[in-house]
Amino acid sequence: MFLLLSVQELTLNIQRRTLNFETPLIFLFFFPALVANAQDVNFSSPSVDQQFLNPAFAGSLACGHADAGLRLQWPKMSGKYTTAYTSYDQYFKFGAIGFNQLHDSEGKGFYVTDRYDFTYSGYIPLLKDSSGKGKLVIQPAFSFGYLSNKVDWNKMVNPDVIDPRNGFPSPVTTEPIQTSKTNVDLSGGILIYSKIFLAGFSACHITRPDIGFLAPAPLNRRYVAHVSVNGNLLLSQNISLPVTLTFIFSQQSGINTWLLNSTFGISKFQFGFGYRVNDALLFSLGYKGEQMRIGYTYDLTTGELKGITGGAHEIHLGILFSKKKWSEDRTNLQNFF
């Protein structure tokens, strides 16, 4: 089945999901091909929605941990992408449980994704220090997800309702068609870390849920590998800045994404720089208190869309509960994030 879509800035975003839906350029395409190449959102800050990056992050701060955030991508384009998330994870002695919710809207609500993930992660200290805390820890995790996809067909127009002289009719109507789909979605991940080193791997959409509306379209698996290192940048004999270097590689739908990020600390404040290869320069500012973390990241587009997208804005709020009580019980990643 062929549909006619009204598009103003028809642009393939290799870092996101599909196309930018707006008006006034007419474009004919086969819709299942669109969803077959769907991609998940790529966040810019390693601190943002960690359970979405890798479910094994649940419990990694060794305290109760709540997160919320928003990503606004391409604000200069009226078909911008908006992604919001909330999450919570709770540590206990031999593991943790986590919950993550994500809402993603594309093309002014043309295509909306909601997902809810429930996670269990383990805690396995391989090597212990004299106090019994793990010097090297493995943290495997499994996530059970509920995935909902919705399409607003009123934003699409069949060719036979277009007047060749006057253009689009008003109002536009479409034939009744399926508007939503739900699926079970499974993910898994693993972390291995010490006080200064962190490495992880995750696989999302293991069962490849079918998100097609007009034809079968299994969602491609997303694979993520990431590494972080803690250290100090020596500015002089008596002055140094704590620094965290992070590398993230993700692969989905045949598209590879490479992200390099560095974060520096001055007292309770942080600033950082990064680069998503062939896409954007990243700049971040943040505050890291005992029980609250606030962060902002801006993407400056450097690829083919340079100067026309407005980049992307990302804000993040994290709250740590009972930090002092629990963080002493086991090795954790509070120095990283």
mmCIF file with all atom_site columns, N, CA and C in Angstrom, residues 13-18 37-50 52-54 70-74 81-85 102-104 106 202 204-205 221-226 247-260 275-277 279-280 282 297-299 311-315:
data_model
loop_
_atom_site.group_PDB
_atom_site.id
_atom_site.type_symbol
_atom_site.label_atom_id
_atom_site.label_alt_id
_atom_site.label_comp_id
_atom_site.label_asym_id
_atom_site.label_entity_id
_atom_site.label_seq_id
_atom_site.pdbx_PDB_ins_code
_atom_site.Cartn_x
_atom_site.Cartn_y
_atom_site.Cartn_z
_atom_site.occupancy
_atom_site.B_iso_or_equiv
_atom_site.pdbx_formal_charge
_atom_site.auth_seq_id
_atom_site.auth_comp_id
_atom_site.auth_asym_id
_atom_site.auth_atom_id
_atom_site.pdbx_PDB_model_num
ATOM 1   N N  . ASN A 1 13  ? 17.761 11.171 9.345  1.00 0.00 ? 13  ASN A N  1
ATOM 2   C CA . ASN A 1 13  ? 18.607 11.431 10.509 1.00 0.00 ? 13  ASN A CA 1
ATOM 3   C C  . ASN A 1 13  ? 19.269 10.128 10.925 1.00 0.00 ? 13  ASN A C  1
ATOM 4   N N  . ILE A 1 14  ? 20.510 9.934  10.597 1.00 0.00 ? 14  ILE A N  1
ATOM 5   C CA . ILE A 1 14  ? 21.172 8.662  10.855 1.00 0.00 ? 14  ILE A CA 1
ATOM 6   C C  . ILE A 1 14  ? 21.422 8.425  12.339 1.00 0.00 ? 14  ILE A C  1
ATOM 7   N N  . GLN A 1 15  ? 21.272 9.470  13.173 1.00 0.00 ? 15  GLN A N  1
ATOM 8   C CA . GLN A 1 15  ? 21.482 9.270  14.589 1.00 0.00 ? 15  GLN A CA 1
ATOM 9   C C  . GLN A 1 15  ? 20.188 8.954  15.313 1.00 0.00 ? 15  GLN A C  1
ATOM 10  N N  . ARG A 1 16  ? 19.034 9.161  14.678 1.00 0.00 ? 16  ARG A N  1
ATOM 11  C CA . ARG A 1 16  ? 17.788 8.988  15.387 1.00 0.00 ? 16  ARG A CA 1
ATOM 12  C C  . ARG A 1 16  ? 17.009 7.813  14.841 1.00 0.00 ? 16  ARG A C  1
ATOM 13  N N  . ARG A 1 17  ? 15.841 8.098  14.316 1.00 0.00 ? 17  ARG A N  1
ATOM 14  C CA . ARG A 1 17  ? 14.976 6.988  13.999 1.00 0.00 ? 17  ARG A CA 1
ATOM 15  C C  . ARG A 1 17  ? 14.631 6.915  12.520 1.00 0.00 ? 17  ARG A C  1
ATOM 16  N N  . THR A 1 18  ? 13.992 7.909  11.961 1.00 0.00 ? 18  THR A N  1
ATOM 17  C CA . THR A 1 18  ? 13.522 7.751  10.596 1.00 0.00 ? 18  THR A CA 1
ATOM 18  C C  . THR A 1 18  ? 13.662 9.038  9.832  1.00 0.00 ? 18  THR A C  1
ATOM 19  N N  . ASN A 1 37  ? 13.435 0.443  9.316  1.00 0.00 ? 37  ASN A N  1
ATOM 20  C CA . ASN A 1 37  ? 14.740 1.010  9.604  1.00 0.00 ? 37  ASN A CA 1
ATOM 21  C C  . ASN A 1 37  ? 14.720 1.889  10.849 1.00 0.00 ? 37  ASN A C  1
ATOM 22  N N  . ALA A 1 38  ? 13.714 1.684  11.708 1.00 0.00 ? 38  ALA A N  1
ATOM 23  C CA . ALA A 1 38  ? 13.572 2.522  12.886 1.00 0.00 ? 38  ALA A CA 1
ATOM 24  C C  . ALA A 1 38  ? 14.781 2.396  13.803 1.00 0.00 ? 38  ALA A C  1
ATOM 25  N N  . GLN A 1 39  ? 15.091 3.506  14.474 1.00 0.00 ? 39  GLN A N  1
ATOM 26  C CA . GLN A 1 39  ? 16.185 3.542  15.429 1.00 0.00 ? 39  GLN A CA 1
ATOM 27  C C  . GLN A 1 39  ? 15.722 4.111  16.756 1.00 0.00 ? 39  GLN A C  1
ATOM 28  N N  . ASP A 1 40  ? 16.394 3.689  17.842 1.00 0.00 ? 40  ASP A N  1
ATOM 29  C CA . ASP A 1 40  ? 16.140 4.272  19.151 1.00 0.00 ? 40  ASP A CA 1
ATOM 30  C C  . ASP A 1 40  ? 16.818 5.631  19.249 1.00 0.00 ? 40  ASP A C  1
ATOM 31  N N  . VAL A 1 41  ? 16.366 6.418  20.210 1.00 0.00 ? 41  VAL A N  1
ATOM 32  C CA . VAL A 1 41  ? 16.986 7.708  20.479 1.00 0.00 ? 41  VAL A CA 1
ATOM 33  C C  . VAL A 1 41  ? 18.412 7.499  20.976 1.00 0.00 ? 41  VAL A C  1
ATOM 34  N N  . ASN A 1 42  ? 19.315 8.412  20.654 1.00 0.00 ? 42  ASN A N  1
ATOM 35  C CA . ASN A 1 42  ? 20.674 8.415  21.178 1.00 0.00 ? 42  ASN A CA 1
ATOM 36  C C  . ASN A 1 42  ? 20.850 9.633  22.067 1.00 0.00 ? 42  ASN A C  1
ATOM 37  N N  . PHE A 1 43  ? 21.013 9.426  23.360 1.00 0.00 ? 43  PHE A N  1
ATOM 38  C CA . PHE A 1 43  ? 21.288 10.527 24.267 1.00 0.00 ? 43  PHE A CA 1
ATOM 39  C C  . PHE A 1 43  ? 22.762 10.923 24.176 1.00 0.00 ? 43  PHE A C  1
ATOM 40  N N  . SER A 1 44  ? 23.046 12.186 24.525 1.00 0.00 ? 44  SER A N  1
ATOM 41  C CA . SER A 1 44  ? 24.408 12.702 24.392 1.00 0.00 ? 44  SER A CA 1
ATOM 42  C C  . SER A 1 44  ? 25.224 12.598 25.664 1.00 0.00 ? 44  SER A C  1
ATOM 43  N N  . SER A 1 45  ? 24.583 12.732 26.831 1.00 0.00 ? 45  SER A N  1
ATOM 44  C CA . SER A 1 45  ? 25.299 12.673 28.098 1.00 0.00 ? 45  SER A CA 1
ATOM 45  C C  . SER A 1 45  ? 25.291 11.244 28.642 1.00 0.00 ? 45  SER A C  1
ATOM 46  N N  . PRO A 1 46  ? 26.457 10.719 29.059 1.00 0.00 ? 46  PRO A N  1
ATOM 47  C CA . PRO A 1 46  ? 26.490 9.368  29.649 1.00 0.00 ? 46  PRO A CA 1
ATOM 48  C C  . PRO A 1 46  ? 25.694 9.256  30.943 1.00 0.00 ? 46  PRO A C  1
ATOM 49  N N  . SER A 1 47  ? 25.368 10.396 31.574 1.00 0.00 ? 47  SER A N  1
ATOM 50  C CA . SER A 1 47  ? 24.610 10.376 32.824 1.00 0.00 ? 47  SER A CA 1
ATOM 51  C C  . SER A 1 47  ? 23.112 10.285 32.596 1.00 0.00 ? 47  SER A C  1
ATOM 52  N N  . VAL A 1 48  ? 22.665 10.462 31.369 1.00 0.00 ? 48  VAL A N  1
ATOM 53  C CA . VAL A 1 48  ? 21.239 10.542 31.065 1.00 0.00 ? 48  VAL A CA 1
ATOM 54  C C  . VAL A 1 48  ? 20.664 9.155  30.792 1.00 0.00 ? 48  VAL A C  1
ATOM 55  N N  . ASP A 1 49  ? 19.592 8.830  31.500 1.00 0.00 ? 49  ASP A N  1
ATOM 56  C CA . ASP A 1 49  ? 18.837 7.589  31.311 1.00 0.00 ? 49  ASP A CA 1
ATOM 57  C C  . ASP A 1 49  ? 19.756 6.381  31.165 1.00 0.00 ? 49  ASP A C  1
ATOM 58  N N  . GLN A 1 50  ? 20.508 6.103  32.218 1.00 0.00 ? 50  GLN A N  1
ATOM 59  C CA . GLN A 1 50  ? 21.507 5.045  32.172 1.00 0.00 ? 50  GLN A CA 1
ATOM 60  C C  . GLN A 1 50  ? 20.887 3.662  31.967 1.00 0.00 ? 50  GLN A C  1
ATOM 61  N N  . PHE A 1 52  ? 18.413 2.965  30.138 1.00 0.00 ? 52  PHE A N  1
ATOM 62  C CA . PHE A 1 52  ? 18.120 2.818  28.719 1.00 0.00 ? 52  PHE A CA 1
ATOM 63  C C  . PHE A 1 52  ? 19.396 2.462  27.954 1.00 0.00 ? 52  PHE A C  1
ATOM 64  N N  . LEU A 1 53  ? 20.521 3.038  28.355 1.00 0.00 ? 53  LEU A N  1
ATOM 65  C CA . LEU A 1 53  ? 21.801 2.710  27.744 1.00 0.00 ? 53  LEU A CA 1
ATOM 66  C C  . LEU A 1 53  ? 22.191 1.274  28.045 1.00 0.00 ? 53  LEU A C  1
ATOM 67  N N  . ASN A 1 54  ? 22.054 0.885  29.307 1.00 0.00 ? 54  ASN A N  1
ATOM 68  C CA . ASN A 1 54  ? 22.434 -0.461 29.729 1.00 0.00 ? 54  ASN A CA 1
ATOM 69  C C  . ASN A 1 54  ? 21.658 -0.787 31.005 1.00 0.00 ? 54  ASN A C  1
ATOM 70  N N  . LEU A 1 70  ? 14.766 15.361 29.807 1.00 0.00 ? 70  LEU A N  1
ATOM 71  C CA . LEU A 1 70  ? 14.094 15.721 28.558 1.00 0.00 ? 70  LEU A CA 1
ATOM 72  C C  . LEU A 1 70  ? 15.151 16.002 27.497 1.00 0.00 ? 70  LEU A C  1
ATOM 73  N N  . ARG A 1 71  ? 14.925 15.507 26.301 1.00 0.00 ? 71  ARG A N  1
ATOM 74  C CA . ARG A 1 71  ? 15.781 15.813 25.153 1.00 0.00 ? 71  ARG A CA 1
ATOM 75  C C  . ARG A 1 71  ? 14.916 16.425 24.057 1.00 0.00 ? 71  ARG A C  1
ATOM 76  N N  . LEU A 1 72  ? 15.303 17.620 23.613 1.00 0.00 ? 72  LEU A N  1
ATOM 77  C CA . LEU A 1 72  ? 14.625 18.307 22.512 1.00 0.00 ? 72  LEU A CA 1
ATOM 78  C C  . LEU A 1 72  ? 15.609 18.404 21.353 1.00 0.00 ? 72  LEU A C  1
ATOM 79  N N  . GLN A 1 73  ? 15.317 17.710 20.282 1.00 0.00 ? 73  GLN A N  1
ATOM 80  C CA . GLN A 1 73  ? 16.233 17.643 19.147 1.00 0.00 ? 73  GLN A CA 1
ATOM 81  C C  . GLN A 1 73  ? 15.686 18.424 17.952 1.00 0.00 ? 73  GLN A C  1
ATOM 82  N N  . TRP A 1 74  ? 16.590 19.197 17.319 1.00 0.00 ? 74  TRP A N  1
ATOM 83  C CA . TRP A 1 74  ? 16.273 19.956 16.112 1.00 0.00 ? 74  TRP A CA 1
ATOM 84  C C  . TRP A 1 74  ? 15.155 20.976 16.332 1.00 0.00 ? 74  TRP A C  1
ATOM 85  N N  . TYR A 1 81  ? 12.047 16.306 17.258 1.00 0.00 ? 81  TYR A N  1
ATOM 86  C CA . TYR A 1 81  ? 11.895 15.118 18.103 1.00 0.00 ? 81  TYR A CA 1
ATOM 87  C C  . TYR A 1 81  ? 11.923 15.531 19.569 1.00 0.00 ? 81  TYR A C  1
ATOM 88  N N  . THR A 1 82  ? 11.050 14.951 20.372 1.00 0.00 ? 82  THR A N  1
ATOM 89  C CA . THR A 1 82  ? 11.028 15.214 21.806 1.00 0.00 ? 82  THR A CA 1
ATOM 90  C C  . THR A 1 82  ? 11.014 13.888 22.560 1.00 0.00 ? 82  THR A C  1
ATOM 91  N N  . THR A 1 83  ? 11.936 13.744 23.505 1.00 0.00 ? 83  THR A N  1
ATOM 92  C CA . THR A 1 83  ? 12.036 12.516 24.285 1.00 0.00 ? 83  THR A CA 1
ATOM 93  C C  . THR A 1 83  ? 12.086 12.862 25.766 1.00 0.00 ? 83  THR A C  1
ATOM 94  N N  . ALA A 1 84  ? 11.212 12.252 26.559 1.00 0.00 ? 84  ALA A N  1
ATOM 95  C CA . ALA A 1 84  ? 11.195 12.446 28.012 1.00 0.00 ? 84  ALA A CA 1
ATOM 96  C C  . ALA A 1 84  ? 11.308 11.090 28.689 1.00 0.00 ? 84  ALA A C  1
ATOM 97  N N  . TYR A 1 85  ? 11.955 11.080 29.857 1.00 0.00 ? 85  TYR A N  1
ATOM 98  C CA . TYR A 1 85  ? 12.112 9.809  30.558 1.00 0.00 ? 85  TYR A CA 1
ATOM 99  C C  . TYR A 1 85  ? 12.072 10.026 32.063 1.00 0.00 ? 85  TYR A C  1
ATOM 100 N N  . LEU A 1 102 ? 10.045 5.724  29.116 1.00 0.00 ? 102 LEU A N  1
ATOM 101 C CA . LEU A 1 102 ? 10.502 6.648  28.075 1.00 0.00 ? 102 LEU A CA 1
ATOM 102 C C  . LEU A 1 102 ? 9.353  6.960  27.123 1.00 0.00 ? 102 LEU A C  1
ATOM 103 N N  . HIS A 1 103 ? 9.201  8.256  26.807 1.00 0.00 ? 103 HIS A N  1
ATOM 104 C CA . HIS A 1 103 ? 8.179  8.734  25.866 1.00 0.00 ? 103 HIS A CA 1
ATOM 105 C C  . HIS A 1 103 ? 8.890  9.480  24.749 1.00 0.00 ? 103 HIS A C  1
ATOM 106 N N  . ASP A 1 104 ? 8.685  9.037  23.514 1.00 0.00 ? 104 ASP A N  1
ATOM 107 C CA . ASP A 1 104 ? 9.390  9.602  22.364 1.00 0.00 ? 104 ASP A CA 1
ATOM 108 C C  . ASP A 1 104 ? 8.375  10.004 21.297 1.00 0.00 ? 104 ASP A C  1
ATOM 109 N N  . GLU A 1 106 ? 7.797  11.949 17.511 1.00 0.00 ? 106 GLU A N  1
ATOM 110 C CA . GLU A 1 106 ? 8.449  12.367 16.275 1.00 0.00 ? 106 GLU A CA 1
ATOM 111 C C  . GLU A 1 106 ? 7.448  13.038 15.340 1.00 0.00 ? 106 GLU A C  1
ATOM 112 N N  . SER A 1 202 ? 25.417 -4.025 26.280 1.00 0.00 ? 202 SER A N  1
ATOM 113 C CA . SER A 1 202 ? 23.981 -4.289 26.386 1.00 0.00 ? 202 SER A CA 1
ATOM 114 C C  . SER A 1 202 ? 23.412 -4.648 25.025 1.00 0.00 ? 202 SER A C  1
ATOM 115 N N  . CYS A 1 204 ? 19.486 -4.655 23.262 1.00 0.00 ? 204 CYS A N  1
ATOM 116 C CA . CYS A 1 204 ? 18.076 -4.288 23.414 1.00 0.00 ? 204 CYS A CA 1
ATOM 117 C C  . CYS A 1 204 ? 17.273 -4.866 22.247 1.00 0.00 ? 204 CYS A C  1
ATOM 118 N N  . HIS A 1 205 ? 15.973 -5.090 22.470 1.00 0.00 ? 205 HIS A N  1
ATOM 119 C CA . HIS A 1 205 ? 15.069 -5.672 21.463 1.00 0.00 ? 205 HIS A CA 1
ATOM 120 C C  . HIS A 1 205 ? 15.550 -7.071 21.065 1.00 0.00 ? 205 HIS A C  1
ATOM 121 N N  . ARG A 1 221 ? 17.677 -5.109 16.545 1.00 0.00 ? 221 ARG A N  1
ATOM 122 C CA . ARG A 1 221 ? 18.350 -5.097 17.840 1.00 0.00 ? 221 ARG A CA 1
ATOM 123 C C  . ARG A 1 221 ? 19.333 -3.942 17.918 1.00 0.00 ? 221 ARG A C  1
ATOM 124 N N  . ARG A 1 222 ? 19.465 -3.410 19.113 1.00 0.00 ? 222 ARG A N  1
ATOM 125 C CA . ARG A 1 222 ? 20.444 -2.348 19.375 1.00 0.00 ? 222 ARG A CA 1
ATOM 126 C C  . ARG A 1 222 ? 21.520 -2.900 20.295 1.00 0.00 ? 222 ARG A C  1
ATOM 127 N N  . TYR A 1 223 ? 22.781 -2.783 19.864 1.00 0.00 ? 223 TYR A N  1
ATOM 128 C CA . TYR A 1 223 ? 23.911 -3.236 20.651 1.00 0.00 ? 223 TYR A CA 1
ATOM 129 C C  . TYR A 1 223 ? 24.729 -2.028 21.091 1.00 0.00 ? 223 TYR A C  1
ATOM 130 N N  . VAL A 1 224 ? 25.114 -2.004 22.360 1.00 0.00 ? 224 VAL A N  1
ATOM 131 C CA . VAL A 1 224 ? 25.888 -0.886 22.901 1.00 0.00 ? 224 VAL A CA 1
ATOM 132 C C  . VAL A 1 224 ? 27.094 -1.430 23.665 1.00 0.00 ? 224 VAL A C  1
ATOM 133 N N  . ALA A 1 225 ? 28.266 -0.876 23.376 1.00 0.00 ? 225 ALA A N  1
ATOM 134 C CA . ALA A 1 225 ? 29.478 -1.146 24.157 1.00 0.00 ? 225 ALA A CA 1
ATOM 135 C C  . ALA A 1 225 ? 29.994 0.191  24.678 1.00 0.00 ? 225 ALA A C  1
ATOM 136 N N  . HIS A 1 226 ? 30.390 0.242  25.946 1.00 0.00 ? 226 HIS A N  1
ATOM 137 C CA . HIS A 1 226 ? 30.839 1.515  26.514 1.00 0.00 ? 226 HIS A CA 1
ATOM 138 C C  . HIS A 1 226 ? 31.963 1.276  27.521 1.00 0.00 ? 226 HIS A C  1
ATOM 139 N N  . PHE A 1 247 ? 33.668 6.462  26.371 1.00 0.00 ? 247 PHE A N  1
ATOM 140 C CA . PHE A 1 247 ? 33.505 6.097  24.970 1.00 0.00 ? 247 PHE A CA 1
ATOM 141 C C  . PHE A 1 247 ? 32.276 5.205  24.854 1.00 0.00 ? 247 PHE A C  1
ATOM 142 N N  . ILE A 1 248 ? 31.376 5.540  23.938 1.00 0.00 ? 248 ILE A N  1
ATOM 143 C CA . ILE A 1 248 ? 30.160 4.746  23.722 1.00 0.00 ? 248 ILE A CA 1
ATOM 144 C C  . ILE A 1 248 ? 30.040 4.407  22.237 1.00 0.00 ? 248 ILE A C  1
ATOM 145 N N  . PHE A 1 249 ? 29.862 3.135  21.951 1.00 0.00 ? 249 PHE A N  1
ATOM 146 C CA . PHE A 1 249 ? 29.603 2.682  20.582 1.00 0.00 ? 249 PHE A CA 1
ATOM 147 C C  . PHE A 1 249 ? 28.251 1.977  20.562 1.00 0.00 ? 249 PHE A C  1
ATOM 148 N N  . SER A 1 250 ? 27.380 2.369  19.628 1.00 0.00 ? 250 SER A N  1
ATOM 149 C CA . SER A 1 250 ? 26.090 1.692  19.465 1.00 0.00 ? 250 SER A CA 1
ATOM 150 C C  . SER A 1 250 ? 25.877 1.333  18.000 1.00 0.00 ? 250 SER A C  1
ATOM 151 N N  . GLN A 1 251 ? 25.160 0.230  17.798 1.00 0.00 ? 251 GLN A N  1
ATOM 152 C CA . GLN A 1 251 ? 24.891 -0.239 16.442 1.00 0.00 ? 251 GLN A CA 1
ATOM 153 C C  . GLN A 1 251 ? 23.443 -0.698 16.364 1.00 0.00 ? 251 GLN A C  1
ATOM 154 N N  . GLN A 1 252 ? 22.720 -0.168 15.374 1.00 0.00 ? 252 GLN A N  1
ATOM 155 C CA . GLN A 1 252 ? 21.332 -0.558 15.145 1.00 0.00 ? 252 GLN A CA 1
ATOM 156 C C  . GLN A 1 252 ? 20.958 -0.259 13.704 1.00 0.00 ? 252 GLN A C  1
ATOM 157 N N  . SER A 1 253 ? 20.218 -1.160 13.099 1.00 0.00 ? 253 SER A N  1
ATOM 158 C CA . SER A 1 253 ? 19.754 -0.990 11.716 1.00 0.00 ? 253 SER A CA 1
ATOM 159 C C  . SER A 1 253 ? 20.908 -0.732 10.749 1.00 0.00 ? 253 SER A C  1
ATOM 160 N N  . GLY A 1 254 ? 22.066 -1.326 11.020 1.00 0.00 ? 254 GLY A N  1
ATOM 161 C CA . GLY A 1 254 ? 23.216 -1.159 10.147 1.00 0.00 ? 254 GLY A CA 1
ATOM 162 C C  . GLY A 1 254 ? 23.918 0.182  10.292 1.00 0.00 ? 254 GLY A C  1
ATOM 163 N N  . ILE A 1 255 ? 23.528 0.987  11.281 1.00 0.00 ? 255 ILE A N  1
ATOM 164 C CA . ILE A 1 255 ? 24.113 2.311  11.493 1.00 0.00 ? 255 ILE A CA 1
ATOM 165 C C  . ILE A 1 255 ? 24.935 2.297  12.773 1.00 0.00 ? 255 ILE A C  1
ATOM 166 N N  . ASN A 1 256 ? 26.192 2.721  12.680 1.00 0.00 ? 256 ASN A N  1
ATOM 167 C CA . ASN A 1 256 ? 27.087 2.777  13.827 1.00 0.00 ? 256 ASN A CA 1
ATOM 168 C C  . ASN A 1 256 ? 27.170 4.204  14.356 1.00 0.00 ? 256 ASN A C  1
ATOM 169 N N  . THR A 1 257 ? 27.116 4.343  15.681 1.00 0.00 ? 257 THR A N  1
ATOM 170 C CA . THR A 1 257 ? 27.242 5.640  16.327 1.00 0.00 ? 257 THR A CA 1
ATOM 171 C C  . THR A 1 257 ? 28.404 5.591  17.310 1.00 0.00 ? 257 THR A C  1
ATOM 172 N N  . TRP A 1 258 ? 29.331 6.552  17.162 1.00 0.00 ? 258 TRP A N  1
ATOM 173 C CA . TRP A 1 258 ? 30.508 6.629  18.023 1.00 0.00 ? 258 TRP A CA 1
ATOM 174 C C  . TRP A 1 258 ? 30.452 7.932  18.805 1.00 0.00 ? 258 TRP A C  1
ATOM 175 N N  . LEU A 1 259 ? 30.561 7.847  20.132 1.00 0.00 ? 259 LEU A N  1
ATOM 176 C CA . LEU A 1 259 ? 30.507 9.036  20.972 1.00 0.00 ? 259 LEU A CA 1
ATOM 177 C C  . LEU A 1 259 ? 31.687 9.043  21.938 1.00 0.00 ? 259 LEU A C  1
ATOM 178 N N  . LEU A 1 260 ? 32.393 10.167 21.962 1.00 0.00 ? 260 LEU A N  1
ATOM 179 C CA . LEU A 1 260 ? 33.497 10.381 22.898 1.00 0.00 ? 260 LEU A CA 1
ATOM 180 C C  . LEU A 1 260 ? 33.113 11.538 23.812 1.00 0.00 ? 260 LEU A C  1
ATOM 181 N N  . TYR A 1 275 ? 32.102 14.547 21.447 1.00 0.00 ? 275 TYR A N  1
ATOM 182 C CA . TYR A 1 275 ? 31.942 14.534 19.991 1.00 0.00 ? 275 TYR A CA 1
ATOM 183 C C  . TYR A 1 275 ? 31.231 13.256 19.579 1.00 0.00 ? 275 TYR A C  1
ATOM 184 N N  . ARG A 1 276 ? 30.125 13.405 18.876 1.00 0.00 ? 276 ARG A N  1
ATOM 185 C CA . ARG A 1 276 ? 29.476 12.281 18.218 1.00 0.00 ? 276 ARG A CA 1
ATOM 186 C C  . ARG A 1 276 ? 29.938 12.309 16.776 1.00 0.00 ? 276 ARG A C  1
ATOM 187 N N  . VAL A 1 277 ? 30.647 11.267 16.376 1.00 0.00 ? 277 VAL A N  1
ATOM 188 C CA . VAL A 1 277 ? 31.376 11.264 15.112 1.00 0.00 ? 277 VAL A CA 1
ATOM 189 C C  . VAL A 1 277 ? 30.443 11.541 13.934 1.00 0.00 ? 277 VAL A C  1
ATOM 190 N N  . ASP A 1 279 ? 28.512 13.947 13.428 1.00 0.00 ? 279 ASP A N  1
ATOM 191 C CA . ASP A 1 279 ? 27.171 14.442 13.751 1.00 0.00 ? 279 ASP A CA 1
ATOM 192 C C  . ASP A 1 279 ? 27.180 15.726 14.573 1.00 0.00 ? 279 ASP A C  1
ATOM 193 N N  . ALA A 1 280 ? 27.870 15.746 15.740 1.00 0.00 ? 280 ALA A N  1
ATOM 194 C CA . ALA A 1 280 ? 27.726 16.910 16.615 1.00 0.00 ? 280 ALA A CA 1
ATOM 195 C C  . ALA A 1 280 ? 28.873 17.038 17.605 1.00 0.00 ? 280 ALA A C  1
ATOM 196 N N  . LEU A 1 282 ? 29.573 18.289 21.495 1.00 0.00 ? 282 LEU A N  1
ATOM 197 C CA . LEU A 1 282 ? 28.746 18.247 22.691 1.00 0.00 ? 282 LEU A CA 1
ATOM 198 C C  . LEU A 1 282 ? 29.366 19.116 23.782 1.00 0.00 ? 282 LEU A C  1
ATOM 199 N N  . THR A 1 297 ? 23.101 19.508 28.549 1.00 0.00 ? 297 THR A N  1
ATOM 200 C CA . THR A 1 297 ? 23.992 19.215 27.423 1.00 0.00 ? 297 THR A CA 1
ATOM 201 C C  . THR A 1 297 ? 23.418 19.816 26.152 1.00 0.00 ? 297 THR A C  1
ATOM 202 N N  . TYR A 1 298 ? 24.292 20.415 25.357 1.00 0.00 ? 298 TYR A N  1
ATOM 203 C CA . TYR A 1 298 ? 23.882 20.976 24.067 1.00 0.00 ? 298 TYR A CA 1
ATOM 204 C C  . TYR A 1 298 ? 24.664 20.297 22.951 1.00 0.00 ? 298 TYR A C  1
ATOM 205 N N  . ASP A 1 299 ? 23.937 19.879 21.911 1.00 0.00 ? 299 ASP A N  1
ATOM 206 C CA . ASP A 1 299 ? 24.547 19.306 20.709 1.00 0.00 ? 299 ASP A CA 1
ATOM 207 C C  . ASP A 1 299 ? 24.655 20.389 19.643 1.00 0.00 ? 299 ASP A C  1
ATOM 208 N N  . GLY A 1 311 ? 20.487 22.214 16.572 1.00 0.00 ? 311 GLY A N  1
ATOM 209 C CA . GLY A 1 311 ? 21.142 21.279 17.484 1.00 0.00 ? 311 GLY A CA 1
ATOM 210 C C  . GLY A 1 311 ? 20.167 20.496 18.327 1.00 0.00 ? 311 GLY A C  1
ATOM 211 N N  . ALA A 1 312 ? 20.530 20.283 19.588 1.00 0.00 ? 312 ALA A N  1
ATOM 212 C CA . ALA A 1 312 ? 19.667 19.549 20.515 1.00 0.00 ? 312 ALA A CA 1
ATOM 213 C C  . ALA A 1 312 ? 19.975 19.987 21.935 1.00 0.00 ? 312 ALA A C  1
ATOM 214 N N  . HIS A 1 313 ? 18.936 19.982 22.783 1.00 0.00 ? 313 HIS A N  1
ATOM 215 C CA . HIS A 1 313 ? 19.067 20.350 24.186 1.00 0.00 ? 313 HIS A CA 1
ATOM 216 C C  . HIS A 1 313 ? 18.675 19.148 25.045 1.00 0.00 ? 313 HIS A C  1
ATOM 217 N N  . GLU A 1 314 ? 19.445 18.932 26.101 1.00 0.00 ? 314 GLU A N  1
ATOM 218 C CA . GLU A 1 314 ? 19.212 17.798 26.979 1.00 0.00 ? 314 GLU A CA 1
ATOM 219 C C  . GLU A 1 314 ? 19.347 18.264 28.426 1.00 0.00 ? 314 GLU A C  1
ATOM 220 N N  . ILE A 1 315 ? 18.314 18.056 29.233 1.00 0.00 ? 315 ILE A N  1
ATOM 221 C CA . ILE A 1 315 ? 18.388 18.405 30.651 1.00 0.00 ? 315 ILE A CA 1
ATOM 222 C C  . ILE A 1 315 ? 18.144 17.153 31.489 1.00 0.00 ? 315 ILE A C  1
#
